């Protein structure tokens, strides 16, 4: 998961912690967020609903959503 997020967000893997938030990350804008959603759906074979996509504002929330989908 960390490698995928680091790749899409163009950040070092070491910076991918559960506390990393969209609002605090310059490279994590709305377009990059949708790229992240597509990458997660493709990589984990899941479909995210609008509510889940909106909730994914931190790495911790992304992990929670993906885990709830049974993909982690």
mmCIF file with all atom_site columns, N, CA and C in Angstrom:
data_model
loop_
_atom_site.group_PDB
_atom_site.id
_atom_site.type_symbol
_atom_site.label_atom_id
_atom_site.label_alt_id
_atom_site.label_comp_id
_atom_site.label_asym_id
_atom_site.label_entity_id
_atom_site.label_seq_id
_atom_site.pdbx_PDB_ins_code
_atom_site.Cartn_x
_atom_site.Cartn_y
_atom_site.Cartn_z
_atom_site.occupancy
_atom_site.B_iso_or_equiv
_atom_site.pdbx_formal_charge
_atom_site.auth_seq_id
_atom_site.auth_comp_id
_atom_site.auth_asym_id
_atom_site.auth_atom_id
_atom_site.pdbx_PDB_model_num
ATOM 1   N N  . UNK A 1 1  ? 0.826   -1.189 0.000  1.00 0.00 ? 1  UNK A N  1
ATOM 2   C CA . UNK A 1 1  ? 0.000   0.000  0.000  1.00 0.00 ? 1  UNK A CA 1
ATOM 3   C C  . UNK A 1 1  ? 0.871   1.253  0.000  1.00 0.00 ? 1  UNK A C  1
ATOM 4   N N  . UNK A 1 2  ? 1.900   1.295  0.853  1.00 0.00 ? 2  UNK A N  1
ATOM 5   C CA . UNK A 1 2  ? 2.746   2.488  0.947  1.00 0.00 ? 2  UNK A CA 1
ATOM 6   C C  . UNK A 1 2  ? 3.431   2.781  -0.384 1.00 0.00 ? 2  UNK A C  1
ATOM 7   N N  . UNK A 1 3  ? 3.881   1.743  -1.073 1.00 0.00 ? 3  UNK A N  1
ATOM 8   C CA . UNK A 1 3  ? 4.539   1.948  -2.374 1.00 0.00 ? 3  UNK A CA 1
ATOM 9   C C  . UNK A 1 3  ? 3.576   2.539  -3.384 1.00 0.00 ? 3  UNK A C  1
ATOM 10  N N  . UNK A 1 4  ? 2.370   2.058  -3.416 1.00 0.00 ? 4  UNK A N  1
ATOM 11  C CA . UNK A 1 4  ? 1.351   2.567  -4.331 1.00 0.00 ? 4  UNK A CA 1
ATOM 12  C C  . UNK A 1 4  ? 1.067   4.037  -4.046 1.00 0.00 ? 4  UNK A C  1
ATOM 13  N N  . UNK A 1 5  ? 0.852   4.370  -2.784 1.00 0.00 ? 5  UNK A N  1
ATOM 14  C CA . UNK A 1 5  ? 0.563   5.746  -2.410 1.00 0.00 ? 5  UNK A CA 1
ATOM 15  C C  . UNK A 1 5  ? 1.749   6.657  -2.719 1.00 0.00 ? 5  UNK A C  1
ATOM 16  N N  . UNK A 1 6  ? 2.949   6.201  -2.404 1.00 0.00 ? 6  UNK A N  1
ATOM 17  C CA . UNK A 1 6  ? 4.142   7.000  -2.675 1.00 0.00 ? 6  UNK A CA 1
ATOM 18  C C  . UNK A 1 6  ? 4.294   7.254  -4.174 1.00 0.00 ? 6  UNK A C  1
ATOM 19  N N  . UNK A 1 7  ? 4.022   6.243  -4.976 1.00 0.00 ? 7  UNK A N  1
ATOM 20  C CA . UNK A 1 7  ? 4.135   6.385  -6.422 1.00 0.00 ? 7  UNK A CA 1
ATOM 21  C C  . UNK A 1 7  ? 3.136   7.400  -6.961 1.00 0.00 ? 7  UNK A C  1
ATOM 22  N N  . UNK A 1 8  ? 1.889   7.269  -6.588 1.00 0.00 ? 8  UNK A N  1
ATOM 23  C CA . UNK A 1 8  ? 0.852   8.167  -7.092 1.00 0.00 ? 8  UNK A CA 1
ATOM 24  C C  . UNK A 1 8  ? 1.049   9.593  -6.574 1.00 0.00 ? 8  UNK A C  1
ATOM 25  N N  . UNK A 1 9  ? 1.402   9.719  -5.308 1.00 0.00 ? 9  UNK A N  1
ATOM 26  C CA . UNK A 1 9  ? 1.551   11.047 -4.709 1.00 0.00 ? 9  UNK A CA 1
ATOM 27  C C  . UNK A 1 9  ? 2.932   11.656 -4.949 1.00 0.00 ? 9  UNK A C  1
ATOM 28  N N  . UNK A 1 10 ? 3.812   10.881 -5.562 1.00 0.00 ? 10 UNK A N  1
ATOM 29  C CA . UNK A 1 10 ? 5.173   11.324 -5.851 1.00 0.00 ? 10 UNK A CA 1
ATOM 30  C C  . UNK A 1 10 ? 5.885   11.798 -4.593 1.00 0.00 ? 10 UNK A C  1
ATOM 31  N N  . UNK A 1 11 ? 5.848   10.931 -3.579 1.00 0.00 ? 11 UNK A N  1
ATOM 32  C CA . UNK A 1 11 ? 6.481   11.203 -2.296 1.00 0.00 ? 11 UNK A CA 1
ATOM 33  C C  . UNK A 1 11 ? 7.394   10.039 -1.927 1.00 0.00 ? 11 UNK A C  1
ATOM 34  N N  . UNK A 1 12 ? 8.400   10.267 -1.083 1.00 0.00 ? 12 UNK A N  1
ATOM 35  C CA . UNK A 1 12 ? 9.226   9.157  -0.600 1.00 0.00 ? 12 UNK A CA 1
ATOM 36  C C  . UNK A 1 12 ? 8.370   8.197  0.236  1.00 0.00 ? 12 UNK A C  1
ATOM 37  N N  . UNK A 1 13 ? 8.645   6.914  0.109  1.00 0.00 ? 13 UNK A N  1
ATOM 38  C CA . UNK A 1 13 ? 7.876   5.902  0.839  1.00 0.00 ? 13 UNK A CA 1
ATOM 39  C C  . UNK A 1 13 ? 7.913   6.165  2.345  1.00 0.00 ? 13 UNK A C  1
ATOM 40  N N  . UNK A 1 14 ? 9.035   6.646  2.838  1.00 0.00 ? 14 UNK A N  1
ATOM 41  C CA . UNK A 1 14 ? 9.177   6.890  4.285  1.00 0.00 ? 14 UNK A CA 1
ATOM 42  C C  . UNK A 1 14 ? 8.193   7.940  4.800  1.00 0.00 ? 14 UNK A C  1
ATOM 43  N N  . UNK A 1 15 ? 7.655   8.773  3.930  1.00 0.00 ? 15 UNK A N  1
ATOM 44  C CA . UNK A 1 15 ? 6.711   9.809  4.373  1.00 0.00 ? 15 UNK A CA 1
ATOM 45  C C  . UNK A 1 15 ? 5.272   9.314  4.413  1.00 0.00 ? 15 UNK A C  1
ATOM 46  N N  . UNK A 1 16 ? 5.038   8.096  3.939  1.00 0.00 ? 16 UNK A N  1
ATOM 47  C CA . UNK A 1 16 ? 3.674   7.551  3.892  1.00 0.00 ? 16 UNK A CA 1
ATOM 48  C C  . UNK A 1 16 ? 3.340   6.936  5.245  1.00 0.00 ? 16 UNK A C  1
ATOM 49  N N  . UNK A 1 17 ? 2.754   7.739  6.107  1.00 0.00 ? 17 UNK A N  1
ATOM 50  C CA . UNK A 1 17 ? 2.319   7.278  7.425  1.00 0.00 ? 17 UNK A CA 1
ATOM 51  C C  . UNK A 1 17 ? 0.806   7.479  7.522  1.00 0.00 ? 17 UNK A C  1
ATOM 52  N N  . UNK A 1 18 ? 0.191   6.841  8.478  1.00 0.00 ? 18 UNK A N  1
ATOM 53  C CA . UNK A 1 18 ? -1.259  6.950  8.634  1.00 0.00 ? 18 UNK A CA 1
ATOM 54  C C  . UNK A 1 18 ? -1.707  8.392  8.865  1.00 0.00 ? 18 UNK A C  1
ATOM 55  N N  . UNK A 1 19 ? -0.829  9.228  9.397  1.00 0.00 ? 19 UNK A N  1
ATOM 56  C CA . UNK A 1 19 ? -1.172  10.620 9.685  1.00 0.00 ? 19 UNK A CA 1
ATOM 57  C C  . UNK A 1 19 ? -1.066  11.540 8.472  1.00 0.00 ? 19 UNK A C  1
ATOM 58  N N  . UNK A 1 20 ? -0.459  11.064 7.387  1.00 0.00 ? 20 UNK A N  1
ATOM 59  C CA . UNK A 1 20 ? -0.311  11.906 6.195  1.00 0.00 ? 20 UNK A CA 1
ATOM 60  C C  . UNK A 1 20 ? -1.697  12.273 5.671  1.00 0.00 ? 20 UNK A C  1
ATOM 61  N N  . UNK A 1 21 ? -1.951  13.582 5.528  1.00 0.00 ? 21 UNK A N  1
ATOM 62  C CA . UNK A 1 21 ? -3.280  14.063 5.151  1.00 0.00 ? 21 UNK A CA 1
ATOM 63  C C  . UNK A 1 21 ? -3.242  14.828 3.838  1.00 0.00 ? 21 UNK A C  1
ATOM 64  N N  . UNK A 1 22 ? -4.325  14.730 3.107  1.00 0.00 ? 22 UNK A N  1
ATOM 65  C CA . UNK A 1 22 ? -4.470  15.442 1.847  1.00 0.00 ? 22 UNK A CA 1
ATOM 66  C C  . UNK A 1 22 ? -4.264  16.941 2.043  1.00 0.00 ? 22 UNK A C  1
ATOM 67  N N  . UNK A 1 23 ? -4.840  17.499 3.089  1.00 0.00 ? 23 UNK A N  1
ATOM 68  C CA . UNK A 1 23 ? -4.798  18.948 3.323  1.00 0.00 ? 23 UNK A CA 1
ATOM 69  C C  . UNK A 1 23 ? -3.386  19.453 3.601  1.00 0.00 ? 23 UNK A C  1
ATOM 70  N N  . UNK A 1 24 ? -2.487  18.562 4.013  1.00 0.00 ? 24 UNK A N  1
ATOM 71  C CA . UNK A 1 24 ? -1.122  18.955 4.362  1.00 0.00 ? 24 UNK A CA 1
ATOM 72  C C  . UNK A 1 24 ? -0.086  18.568 3.310  1.00 0.00 ? 24 UNK A C  1
ATOM 73  N N  . UNK A 1 25 ? -0.539  18.028 2.186  1.00 0.00 ? 25 UNK A N  1
ATOM 74  C CA . UNK A 1 25 ? 0.370   17.484 1.188  1.00 0.00 ? 25 UNK A CA 1
ATOM 75  C C  . UNK A 1 25 ? 0.170   18.199 -0.139 1.00 0.00 ? 25 UNK A C  1
ATOM 76  N N  . UNK A 1 26 ? 1.177   18.921 -0.561 1.00 0.00 ? 26 UNK A N  1
ATOM 77  C CA . UNK A 1 26 ? 1.081   19.741 -1.772 1.00 0.00 ? 26 UNK A CA 1
ATOM 78  C C  . UNK A 1 26 ? 0.758   18.921 -3.020 1.00 0.00 ? 26 UNK A C  1
ATOM 79  N N  . UNK A 1 27 ? 1.326   17.736 -3.136 1.00 0.00 ? 27 UNK A N  1
ATOM 80  C CA . UNK A 1 27 ? 1.095   16.920 -4.339 1.00 0.00 ? 27 UNK A CA 1
ATOM 81  C C  . UNK A 1 27 ? -0.242  16.184 -4.330 1.00 0.00 ? 27 UNK A C  1
ATOM 82  N N  . UNK A 1 28 ? -0.950  16.214 -3.211 1.00 0.00 ? 28 UNK A N  1
ATOM 83  C CA . UNK A 1 28 ? -2.214  15.474 -3.080 1.00 0.00 ? 28 UNK A CA 1
ATOM 84  C C  . UNK A 1 28 ? -3.376  16.440 -3.265 1.00 0.00 ? 28 UNK A C  1
ATOM 85  N N  . UNK A 1 29 ? -3.639  16.779 -4.518 1.00 0.00 ? 29 UNK A N  1
ATOM 86  C CA . UNK A 1 29 ? -4.758  17.663 -4.844 1.00 0.00 ? 29 UNK A CA 1
ATOM 87  C C  . UNK A 1 29 ? -5.939  16.814 -5.311 1.00 0.00 ? 29 UNK A C  1
ATOM 88  N N  . UNK A 1 30 ? -7.009  17.449 -5.749 1.00 0.00 ? 30 UNK A N  1
ATOM 89  C CA . UNK A 1 30 ? -8.223  16.707 -6.116 1.00 0.00 ? 30 UNK A CA 1
ATOM 90  C C  . UNK A 1 30 ? -8.000  15.795 -7.321 1.00 0.00 ? 30 UNK A C  1
ATOM 91  N N  . UNK A 1 31 ? -7.225  16.240 -8.284 1.00 0.00 ? 31 UNK A N  1
ATOM 92  C CA . UNK A 1 31 ? -6.939  15.387 -9.447 1.00 0.00 ? 31 UNK A CA 1
ATOM 93  C C  . UNK A 1 31 ? -6.103  14.189 -9.031 1.00 0.00 ? 31 UNK A C  1
ATOM 94  N N  . UNK A 1 32 ? -5.091  14.420 -8.210 1.00 0.00 ? 32 UNK A N  1
ATOM 95  C CA . UNK A 1 32 ? -4.239  13.327 -7.731 1.00 0.00 ? 32 UNK A CA 1
ATOM 96  C C  . UNK A 1 32 ? -5.047  12.374 -6.863 1.00 0.00 ? 32 UNK A C  1
ATOM 97  N N  . UNK A 1 33 ? -6.033  12.902 -6.145 1.00 0.00 ? 33 UNK A N  1
ATOM 98  C CA . UNK A 1 33 ? -6.891  12.051 -5.314 1.00 0.00 ? 33 UNK A CA 1
ATOM 99  C C  . UNK A 1 33 ? -7.664  11.063 -6.192 1.00 0.00 ? 33 UNK A C  1
ATOM 100 N N  . UNK A 1 34 ? -8.165  11.534 -7.322 1.00 0.00 ? 34 UNK A N  1
ATOM 101 C CA . UNK A 1 34 ? -8.899  10.635 -8.221 1.00 0.00 ? 34 UNK A CA 1
ATOM 102 C C  . UNK A 1 34 ? -7.950  9.618  -8.858 1.00 0.00 ? 34 UNK A C  1
ATOM 103 N N  . UNK A 1 35 ? -6.721  10.021 -9.156 1.00 0.00 ? 35 UNK A N  1
ATOM 104 C CA . UNK A 1 35 ? -5.721  9.075  -9.665 1.00 0.00 ? 35 UNK A CA 1
ATOM 105 C C  . UNK A 1 35 ? -5.433  8.012  -8.606 1.00 0.00 ? 35 UNK A C  1
ATOM 106 N N  . UNK A 1 36 ? -5.396  8.438  -7.368 1.00 0.00 ? 36 UNK A N  1
ATOM 107 C CA . UNK A 1 36 ? -5.178  7.522  -6.258 1.00 0.00 ? 36 UNK A CA 1
ATOM 108 C C  . UNK A 1 36 ? -6.335  6.530  -6.135 1.00 0.00 ? 36 UNK A C  1
ATOM 109 N N  . UNK A 1 37 ? -7.551  7.019  -6.274 1.00 0.00 ? 37 UNK A N  1
ATOM 110 C CA . UNK A 1 37 ? -8.731  6.156  -6.214 1.00 0.00 ? 37 UNK A CA 1
ATOM 111 C C  . UNK A 1 37 ? -8.667  5.093  -7.309 1.00 0.00 ? 37 UNK A C  1
ATOM 112 N N  . UNK A 1 38 ? -8.361  5.499  -8.524 1.00 0.00 ? 38 UNK A N  1
ATOM 113 C CA . UNK A 1 38 ? -8.268  4.554  -9.647 1.00 0.00 ? 38 UNK A CA 1
ATOM 114 C C  . UNK A 1 38 ? -7.166  3.530  -9.390 1.00 0.00 ? 38 UNK A C  1
ATOM 115 N N  . UNK A 1 39 ? -6.022  3.987  -8.909 1.00 0.00 ? 39 UNK A N  1
ATOM 116 C CA . UNK A 1 39 ? -4.914  3.077  -8.626 1.00 0.00 ? 39 UNK A CA 1
ATOM 117 C C  . UNK A 1 39 ? -5.287  2.065  -7.545 1.00 0.00 ? 39 UNK A C  1
ATOM 118 N N  . UNK A 1 40 ? -5.970  2.524  -6.505 1.00 0.00 ? 40 UNK A N  1
ATOM 119 C CA . UNK A 1 40 ? -6.391  1.626  -5.422 1.00 0.00 ? 40 UNK A CA 1
ATOM 120 C C  . UNK A 1 40 ? -7.405  0.612  -5.944 1.00 0.00 ? 40 UNK A C  1
ATOM 121 N N  . UNK A 1 41 ? -8.399  1.091  -6.679 1.00 0.00 ? 41 UNK A N  1
ATOM 122 C CA . UNK A 1 41 ? -9.416  0.179  -7.222 1.00 0.00 ? 41 UNK A CA 1
ATOM 123 C C  . UNK A 1 41 ? -8.779  -0.861 -8.140 1.00 0.00 ? 41 UNK A C  1
ATOM 124 N N  . UNK A 1 42 ? -7.865  -0.438 -8.980 1.00 0.00 ? 42 UNK A N  1
ATOM 125 C CA . UNK A 1 42 ? -7.213  -1.347 -9.927 1.00 0.00 ? 42 UNK A CA 1
ATOM 126 C C  . UNK A 1 42 ? -6.312  -2.335 -9.196 1.00 0.00 ? 42 UNK A C  1
ATOM 127 N N  . UNK A 1 43 ? -5.499  -1.825 -8.289 1.00 0.00 ? 43 UNK A N  1
ATOM 128 C CA . UNK A 1 43 ? -4.529  -2.661 -7.591 1.00 0.00 ? 43 UNK A CA 1
ATOM 129 C C  . UNK A 1 43 ? -5.189  -3.686 -6.671 1.00 0.00 ? 43 UNK A C  1
ATOM 130 N N  . UNK A 1 44 ? -6.261  -3.286 -5.998 1.00 0.00 ? 44 UNK A N  1
ATOM 131 C CA . UNK A 1 44 ? -6.897  -4.169 -5.022 1.00 0.00 ? 44 UNK A CA 1
ATOM 132 C C  . UNK A 1 44 ? -8.157  -4.849 -5.545 1.00 0.00 ? 44 UNK A C  1
ATOM 133 N N  . UNK A 1 45 ? -8.559  -4.533 -6.775 1.00 0.00 ? 45 UNK A N  1
ATOM 134 C CA . UNK A 1 45 ? -9.739  -5.177 -7.357 1.00 0.00 ? 45 UNK A CA 1
ATOM 135 C C  . UNK A 1 45 ? -11.028 -4.848 -6.623 1.00 0.00 ? 45 UNK A C  1
ATOM 136 N N  . UNK A 1 46 ? -11.155 -3.595 -6.186 1.00 0.00 ? 46 UNK A N  1
ATOM 137 C CA . UNK A 1 46 ? -12.345 -3.177 -5.446 1.00 0.00 ? 46 UNK A CA 1
ATOM 138 C C  . UNK A 1 46 ? -12.992 -1.991 -6.151 1.00 0.00 ? 46 UNK A C  1
ATOM 139 N N  . UNK A 1 47 ? -14.225 -1.664 -5.742 1.00 0.00 ? 47 UNK A N  1
ATOM 140 C CA . UNK A 1 47 ? -14.932 -0.473 -6.230 1.00 0.00 ? 47 UNK A CA 1
ATOM 141 C C  . UNK A 1 47 ? -15.270 0.380  -5.014 1.00 0.00 ? 47 UNK A C  1
ATOM 142 N N  . UNK A 1 48 ? -14.912 1.624  -5.087 1.00 0.00 ? 48 UNK A N  1
ATOM 143 C CA . UNK A 1 48 ? -15.177 2.539  -3.983 1.00 0.00 ? 48 UNK A CA 1
ATOM 144 C C  . UNK A 1 48 ? -16.384 3.403  -4.301 1.00 0.00 ? 48 UNK A C  1
ATOM 145 N N  . UNK A 1 49 ? -17.230 3.612  -3.310 1.00 0.00 ? 49 UNK A N  1
ATOM 146 C CA . UNK A 1 49 ? -18.383 4.488  -3.502 1.00 0.00 ? 49 UNK A CA 1
ATOM 147 C C  . UNK A 1 49 ? -17.969 5.929  -3.209 1.00 0.00 ? 49 UNK A C  1
ATOM 148 N N  . UNK A 1 50 ? -18.817 6.857  -3.566 1.00 0.00 ? 50 UNK A N  1
ATOM 149 C CA . UNK A 1 50 ? -18.517 8.276  -3.381 1.00 0.00 ? 50 UNK A CA 1
ATOM 150 C C  . UNK A 1 50 ? -18.229 8.609  -1.917 1.00 0.00 ? 50 UNK A C  1
ATOM 151 N N  . UNK A 1 51 ? -18.985 8.040  -1.011 1.00 0.00 ? 51 UNK A N  1
ATOM 152 C CA . UNK A 1 51 ? -18.786 8.291  0.421  1.00 0.00 ? 51 UNK A CA 1
ATOM 153 C C  . UNK A 1 51 ? -17.393 7.847  0.873  1.00 0.00 ? 51 UNK A C  1
ATOM 154 N N  . UNK A 1 52 ? -16.949 6.689  0.400  1.00 0.00 ? 52 UNK A N  1
ATOM 155 C CA . UNK A 1 52 ? -15.622 6.195  0.759  1.00 0.00 ? 52 UNK A CA 1
ATOM 156 C C  . UNK A 1 52 ? -14.532 7.091  0.171  1.00 0.00 ? 52 UNK A C  1
ATOM 157 N N  . UNK A 1 53 ? -14.723 7.507  -1.069 1.00 0.00 ? 53 UNK A N  1
ATOM 158 C CA . UNK A 1 53 ? -13.736 8.358  -1.742 1.00 0.00 ? 53 UNK A CA 1
ATOM 159 C C  . UNK A 1 53 ? -13.571 9.674  -0.990 1.00 0.00 ? 53 UNK A C  1
ATOM 160 N N  . UNK A 1 54 ? -14.669 10.253 -0.572 1.00 0.00 ? 54 UNK A N  1
ATOM 161 C CA . UNK A 1 54 ? -14.625 11.519 0.170  1.00 0.00 ? 54 UNK A CA 1
ATOM 162 C C  . UNK A 1 54 ? -13.973 11.320 1.541  1.00 0.00 ? 54 UNK A C  1
ATOM 163 N N  . UNK A 1 55 ? -14.204 10.184 2.166  1.00 0.00 ? 55 UNK A N  1
ATOM 164 C CA . UNK A 1 55 ? -13.660 9.903  3.499  1.00 0.00 ? 55 UNK A CA 1
ATOM 165 C C  . UNK A 1 55 ? -12.147 9.713  3.496  1.00 0.00 ? 55 UNK A C  1
ATOM 166 N N  . UNK A 1 56 ? -11.589 9.376  2.356  1.00 0.00 ? 56 UNK A N  1
ATOM 167 C CA . UNK A 1 56 ? -10.161 9.039  2.274  1.00 0.00 ? 56 UNK A CA 1
ATOM 168 C C  . UNK A 1 56 ? -9.289  10.297 2.234  1.00 0.00 ? 56 UNK A C  1
ATOM 169 N N  . UNK A 1 57 ? -9.258  11.028 3.332  1.00 0.00 ? 57 UNK A N  1
ATOM 170 C CA . UNK A 1 57 ? -8.493  12.272 3.420  1.00 0.00 ? 57 UNK A CA 1
ATOM 171 C C  . UNK A 1 57 ? -7.123  12.091 4.073  1.00 0.00 ? 57 UNK A C  1
ATOM 172 N N  . UNK A 1 58 ? -6.900  10.911 4.663  1.00 0.00 ? 58 UNK A N  1
ATOM 173 C CA . UNK A 1 58 ? -5.599  10.588 5.258  1.00 0.00 ? 58 UNK A CA 1
ATOM 174 C C  . UNK A 1 58 ? -5.223  9.165  4.837  1.00 0.00 ? 58 UNK A C  1
ATOM 175 N N  . UNK A 1 59 ? -3.954  8.845  4.989  1.00 0.00 ? 59 UNK A N  1
ATOM 176 C CA . UNK A 1 59 ? -3.507  7.482  4.673  1.00 0.00 ? 59 UNK A CA 1
ATOM 177 C C  . UNK A 1 59 ? -4.204  6.488  5.598  1.00 0.00 ? 59 UNK A C  1
ATOM 178 N N  . UNK A 1 60 ? -4.390  6.854  6.853  1.00 0.00 ? 60 UNK A N  1
ATOM 179 C CA . UNK A 1 60 ? -5.086  5.974  7.790  1.00 0.00 ? 60 UNK A CA 1
ATOM 180 C C  . UNK A 1 60 ? -6.511  5.677  7.341  1.00 0.00 ? 60 UNK A C  1
ATOM 181 N N  . UNK A 1 61 ? -7.197  6.685  6.834  1.00 0.00 ? 61 UNK A N  1
ATOM 182 C CA . UNK A 1 61 ? -8.562  6.481  6.334  1.00 0.00 ? 61 UNK A CA 1
ATOM 183 C C  . UNK A 1 61 ? -8.555  5.616  5.078  1.00 0.00 ? 61 UNK A C  1
ATOM 184 N N  . UNK A 1 62 ? -7.560  5.785  4.234  1.00 0.00 ? 62 UNK A N  1
ATOM 185 C CA . UNK A 1 62 ? -7.448  4.947  3.038  1.00 0.00 ? 62 UNK A CA 1
ATOM 186 C C  . UNK A 1 62 ? -7.284  3.492  3.461  1.00 0.00 ? 62 UNK A C  1
ATOM 187 N N  . UNK A 1 63 ? -6.382  3.237  4.405  1.00 0.00 ? 63 UNK A N  1
ATOM 188 C CA . UNK A 1 63 ? -6.192  1.859  4.896  1.00 0.00 ? 63 UNK A CA 1
ATOM 189 C C  . UNK A 1 63 ? -7.488  1.295  5.469  1.00 0.00 ? 63 UNK A C  1
ATOM 190 N N  . UNK A 1 64 ? -8.221  2.113  6.242  1.00 0.00 ? 64 UNK A N  1
ATOM 191 C CA . UNK A 1 64 ? -9.480  1.657  6.840  1.00 0.00 ? 64 UNK A CA 1
ATOM 192 C C  . UNK A 1 64 ? -10.481 1.263  5.766  1.00 0.00 ? 64 UNK A C  1
ATOM 193 N N  . UNK A 1 65 ? -10.635 2.119  4.762  1.00 0.00 ? 65 UNK A N  1
ATOM 194 C CA . UNK A 1 65 ? -11.602 1.851  3.690  1.00 0.00 ? 65 UNK A CA 1
ATOM 195 C C  . UNK A 1 65 ? -11.233 0.599  2.916  1.00 0.00 ? 65 UNK A C  1
ATOM 196 N N  . UNK A 1 66 ? -9.963  0.477  2.575  1.00 0.00 ? 66 UNK A N  1
ATOM 197 C CA . UNK A 1 66 ? -9.514  -0.697 1.812  1.00 0.00 ? 66 UNK A CA 1
ATOM 198 C C  . UNK A 1 66 ? -9.680  -1.961 2.657  1.00 0.00 ? 66 UNK A C  1
ATOM 199 N N  . UNK A 1 67 ? -9.375  -1.878 3.933  1.00 0.00 ? 67 UNK A N  1
ATOM 200 C CA . UNK A 1 67 ? -9.533  -3.025 4.840  1.00 0.00 ? 67 UNK A CA 1
ATOM 201 C C  . UNK A 1 67 ? -11.003 -3.422 4.942  1.00 0.00 ? 67 UNK A C  1
ATOM 202 N N  . UNK A 1 68 ? -11.900 -2.429 5.057  1.00 0.00 ? 68 UNK A N  1
ATOM 203 C CA . UNK A 1 68 ? -13.335 -2.724 5.124  1.00 0.00 ? 68 UNK A CA 1
ATOM 204 C C  . UNK A 1 68 ? -13.838 -3.391 3.847  1.00 0.00 ? 68 UNK A C  1
ATOM 205 N N  . UNK A 1 69 ? -13.179 -3.126 2.743  1.00 0.00 ? 69 UNK A N  1
ATOM 206 C CA . UNK A 1 69 ? -13.528 -3.766 1.477  1.00 0.00 ? 69 UNK A CA 1
ATOM 207 C C  . UNK A 1 69 ? -12.980 -5.194 1.405  1.00 0.00 ? 69 UNK A C  1
ATOM 208 N N  . UNK A 1 70 ? -12.195 -5.593 2.422  1.00 0.00 ? 70 UNK A N  1
ATOM 209 C CA . UNK A 1 70 ? -11.636 -6.944 2.473  1.00 0.00 ? 70 UNK A CA 1
ATOM 210 C C  . UNK A 1 70 ? -10.391 -7.098 1.629  1.00 0.00 ? 70 UNK A C  1
ATOM 211 N N  . UNK A 1 71 ? -9.753  -5.998 1.265  1.00 0.00 ? 71 UNK A N  1
ATOM 212 C CA . UNK A 1 71 ? -8.602  -6.066 0.375  1.00 0.00 ? 71 UNK A CA 1
ATOM 213 C C  . UNK A 1 71 ? -7.253  -6.005 1.112  1.00 0.00 ? 71 UNK A C  1
ATOM 214 N N  . UNK A 1 72 ? -7.248  -5.792 2.418  1.00 0.00 ? 72 UNK A N  1
ATOM 215 C CA . UNK A 1 72 ? -5.996  -5.788 3.184  1.00 0.00 ? 72 UNK A CA 1
ATOM 216 C C  . UNK A 1 72 ? -6.020  -6.872 4.226  1.00 0.00 ? 72 UNK A C  1
#
